[in-house]
XYZ file of C-alpha atoms in Angstrom:
250
model
C 50.306 -58.860 -49.764
C 51.221 -55.229 -50.382
C 54.354 -53.782 -48.828
C 53.177 -50.168 -49.140
C 52.731 -48.245 -45.852
C 49.403 -46.578 -45.168
C 49.296 -42.866 -45.723
C 47.548 -40.340 -43.507
C 44.510 -38.865 -45.099
C 43.871 -35.153 -44.753
C 40.610 -33.354 -45.398
C 40.456 -31.327 -48.563
C 40.967 -27.556 -48.303
C 37.913 -25.782 -46.869
C 36.467 -28.914 -45.300
C 35.549 -28.893 -41.600
C 37.951 -30.774 -39.298
C 36.707 -34.090 -38.034
C 35.428 -34.434 -34.490
C 38.413 -36.580 -33.625
C 40.775 -33.679 -34.386
C 38.612 -31.005 -32.683
C 38.010 -32.918 -29.448
C 41.389 -32.114 -27.726
C 40.628 -28.390 -27.934
C 37.947 -28.612 -25.223
C 40.152 -29.919 -22.377
C 42.882 -27.489 -23.400
C 40.468 -24.593 -23.038
C 39.375 -25.975 -19.672
C 42.972 -26.203 -18.478
C 43.625 -22.670 -19.719
C 40.607 -21.365 -17.819
C 41.684 -23.224 -14.663
C 45.209 -21.818 -14.939
C 43.839 -18.297 -15.330
C 41.578 -18.765 -12.291
C 44.480 -20.057 -10.185
C 46.666 -17.149 -11.287
C 43.963 -14.643 -10.336
C 43.441 -16.360 -6.986
C 47.166 -16.223 -6.313
C 47.327 -12.560 -7.263
C 44.319 -11.852 -5.044
C 45.895 -13.600 -2.060
C 49.292 -11.994 -2.651
C 47.844 -8.481 -2.892
C 45.881 -8.939 0.335
C 48.973 -10.308 2.079
C 51.117 -7.370 0.940
C 48.576 -4.775 2.075
C 47.615 -6.462 5.347
C 49.552 -5.509 8.465
C 50.883 -8.128 10.811
C 48.157 -9.575 13.048
C 46.990 -6.789 15.346
C 45.756 -7.432 18.899
C 42.708 -5.771 20.404
C 43.852 -2.317 21.622
C 43.440 -2.313 25.400
C 44.478 1.311 26.037
C 44.799 4.616 24.198
C 48.499 4.138 23.493
C 48.104 0.767 21.788
C 45.038 2.057 19.911
C 47.036 5.019 18.598
C 49.848 2.694 17.486
C 47.413 0.398 15.655
C 45.787 3.377 13.922
C 48.889 3.754 11.740
C 47.719 0.632 9.862
C 44.142 1.777 9.373
C 44.230 2.424 5.617
C 46.266 -0.614 4.594
C 44.240 -2.891 6.876
C 41.012 -1.562 5.386
C 42.140 -2.155 1.812
C 43.353 -5.640 2.699
C 39.945 -6.432 4.225
C 38.085 -5.148 1.165
C 40.293 -7.196 -1.137
C 40.114 -10.245 1.114
C 36.304 -10.152 0.881
C 35.655 -13.429 2.724
C 38.546 -13.382 5.187
C 37.316 -12.656 8.680
C 40.856 -12.321 10.026
C 41.523 -9.363 7.724
C 38.319 -7.640 8.802
C 39.366 -8.235 12.416
C 42.691 -6.488 11.750
C 40.840 -3.574 10.148
C 38.554 -3.353 13.185
C 41.498 -3.385 15.605
C 43.299 -0.768 13.499
C 40.248 1.433 14.063
C 40.148 0.613 17.778
C 40.709 4.259 18.696
C 36.966 4.637 18.191
C 36.431 2.862 21.521
C 38.387 5.573 23.343
C 36.874 8.691 21.782
C 36.123 11.327 24.390
C 34.116 13.745 22.255
C 30.501 12.598 21.890
C 30.117 10.982 18.501
C 26.724 12.632 18.006
C 28.374 16.048 17.765
C 31.371 15.033 15.659
C 30.628 13.648 12.161
C 34.230 12.485 11.712
C 34.153 10.539 14.969
C 30.763 9.078 14.081
C 32.121 7.897 10.727
C 35.114 6.230 12.417
C 32.847 4.473 14.908
C 30.557 3.292 12.113
C 33.464 2.001 10.025
C 35.027 0.153 12.979
C 31.672 -1.382 13.883
C 31.076 -2.449 10.263
C 34.510 -4.106 10.125
C 33.918 -5.858 13.447
C 30.495 -7.114 12.355
C 31.990 -8.419 9.103
C 34.744 -10.141 11.089
C 32.371 -11.962 13.447
C 29.992 -12.885 10.623
C 32.863 -14.544 8.738
C 34.801 -15.842 11.764
C 32.488 -15.814 14.820
C 35.018 -17.472 17.156
C 37.114 -14.311 17.586
C 36.414 -13.315 21.186
C 38.477 -10.127 20.949
C 36.287 -8.735 18.162
C 33.141 -9.450 20.188
C 34.656 -7.499 23.072
C 35.461 -4.596 20.744
C 31.804 -4.525 19.681
C 30.846 -4.227 23.344
C 33.337 -1.365 23.817
C 32.273 0.811 20.876
C 30.075 3.803 21.677
C 26.844 4.443 19.842
C 26.848 6.676 16.795
C 24.253 9.402 16.221
C 22.201 7.186 13.911
C 21.817 4.220 16.267
C 21.374 3.326 19.898
C 23.491 0.599 21.426
C 21.190 -1.245 23.792
C 22.438 -2.666 27.083
C 21.246 -6.091 25.955
C 23.386 -5.782 22.815
C 26.493 -5.037 24.870
C 25.700 -7.862 27.285
C 25.308 -10.326 24.416
C 28.625 -9.198 22.903
C 30.425 -9.661 26.246
C 28.768 -13.043 26.764
C 29.789 -14.186 23.268
C 33.343 -13.010 23.949
C 33.391 -15.275 26.995
C 31.971 -18.213 25.057
C 34.462 -17.865 22.202
C 37.581 -16.997 24.248
C 36.898 -18.063 27.843
C 40.536 -18.412 28.892
C 42.273 -15.589 27.057
C 44.362 -13.734 29.685
C 44.829 -10.740 27.359
C 41.108 -9.972 27.514
C 40.525 -10.559 31.227
C 40.936 -7.034 32.599
C 39.116 -5.231 29.764
C 36.308 -7.787 29.806
C 35.804 -7.382 33.556
C 35.635 -3.610 33.253
C 33.017 -3.878 30.513
C 31.032 -6.489 32.475
C 30.957 -4.091 35.433
C 29.068 -1.498 33.371
C 26.305 -3.889 32.301
C 22.791 -3.389 33.725
C 21.690 -5.186 36.900
C 21.017 -8.852 36.296
C 23.159 -9.094 33.149
C 26.076 -10.544 35.084
C 24.035 -13.498 36.329
C 24.719 -15.448 33.135
C 28.358 -14.377 33.157
C 29.308 -15.011 36.764
C 31.245 -18.252 36.223
C 33.131 -16.710 33.302
C 33.741 -13.603 35.409
C 35.280 -15.706 38.168
C 37.800 -17.135 35.687
C 38.821 -13.622 34.614
C 38.961 -12.504 38.252
C 41.386 -15.315 39.074
C 43.565 -14.146 36.196
C 43.474 -10.468 37.189
C 43.889 -11.048 40.931
C 46.902 -13.199 40.171
C 48.558 -10.449 38.129
C 49.621 -8.438 41.175
C 49.031 -5.023 42.736
C 48.601 -2.899 39.546
C 45.861 -5.186 38.233
C 44.118 -5.161 41.611
C 44.305 -1.364 41.751
C 42.704 -1.075 38.290
C 39.923 -3.443 39.331
C 39.317 -1.492 42.551
C 39.050 1.754 40.567
C 36.530 0.195 38.167
C 34.434 -1.105 41.083
C 34.062 2.385 42.526
C 32.066 3.608 39.514
C 30.106 0.384 38.884
C 26.354 0.074 39.466
C 25.649 -1.237 42.962
C 24.133 -4.514 41.739
C 27.191 -5.293 39.601
C 29.499 -4.203 42.394
C 27.816 -6.559 44.865
C 28.018 -9.486 42.408
C 31.704 -8.848 41.795
C 32.511 -8.487 45.508
C 30.803 -11.806 46.223
C 32.844 -13.475 43.463
C 36.081 -11.845 44.675
C 35.376 -13.039 48.224
C 35.405 -16.637 46.966
C 38.787 -16.160 45.293
C 40.622 -13.673 47.523
C 38.774 -13.018 50.801
C 41.372 -10.552 52.096
C 41.150 -8.408 48.958
C 37.341 -8.473 49.186
C 37.520 -7.216 52.776
C 39.958 -4.533 51.670
C 37.498 -3.372 48.993
C 34.732 -3.197 51.582
C 36.960 -1.179 53.918
C 37.116 -3.985 56.476
C 40.298 -4.953 58.341
C 42.221 -7.889 56.935
C 42.304 -11.159 58.856
């Protein structure tokens, strides 16, 4: 029995390495590729987070829309970099919410038309990626038509209806949603009436300023919508309904 220890054998110079020695290279390359992918994903997420503003709400008046507009550029870049993140596209749409309050007709102002188109594109991207955002659906209903398209009444009605389906009990949207519902064509509110009653309860419970805003919106509403709203208000607050009709309170 020999007492000599076995010696490792090495291939001669120029010979190809055996498969046993080459095999570990494959998983190492795989791990390297995975690490690189994770690093890129982290960089992508970090860049979007740095550029993105804090979550922006739907602008409900000109003042809040003007304040949100300060984030327009950074929100847009964050949305582009985020690619598949509906929340970032929603922030970009809200940052461009001034488009819903433009007074000058978009058809005669190319700059305004471009802002409307960009805000609509961001909102459509947001709801295609995250369709449960009721505030974005309401923004789509609020945006005016640009010169290259016509916003149909049915399109607005569907956007308002989807806003109700996706955020039926959001008190922040109640007043704006009611005002938009009032402008819909006759018959459109039939499918919305139960949702409308929920928003009416919210608004009528908010006190005198909210009631005054609702009364002002009713004055300019189509008669069919006005009648539907008055009937719903009479179920919730009969005295306020009589006041709107000019009848004495009981």
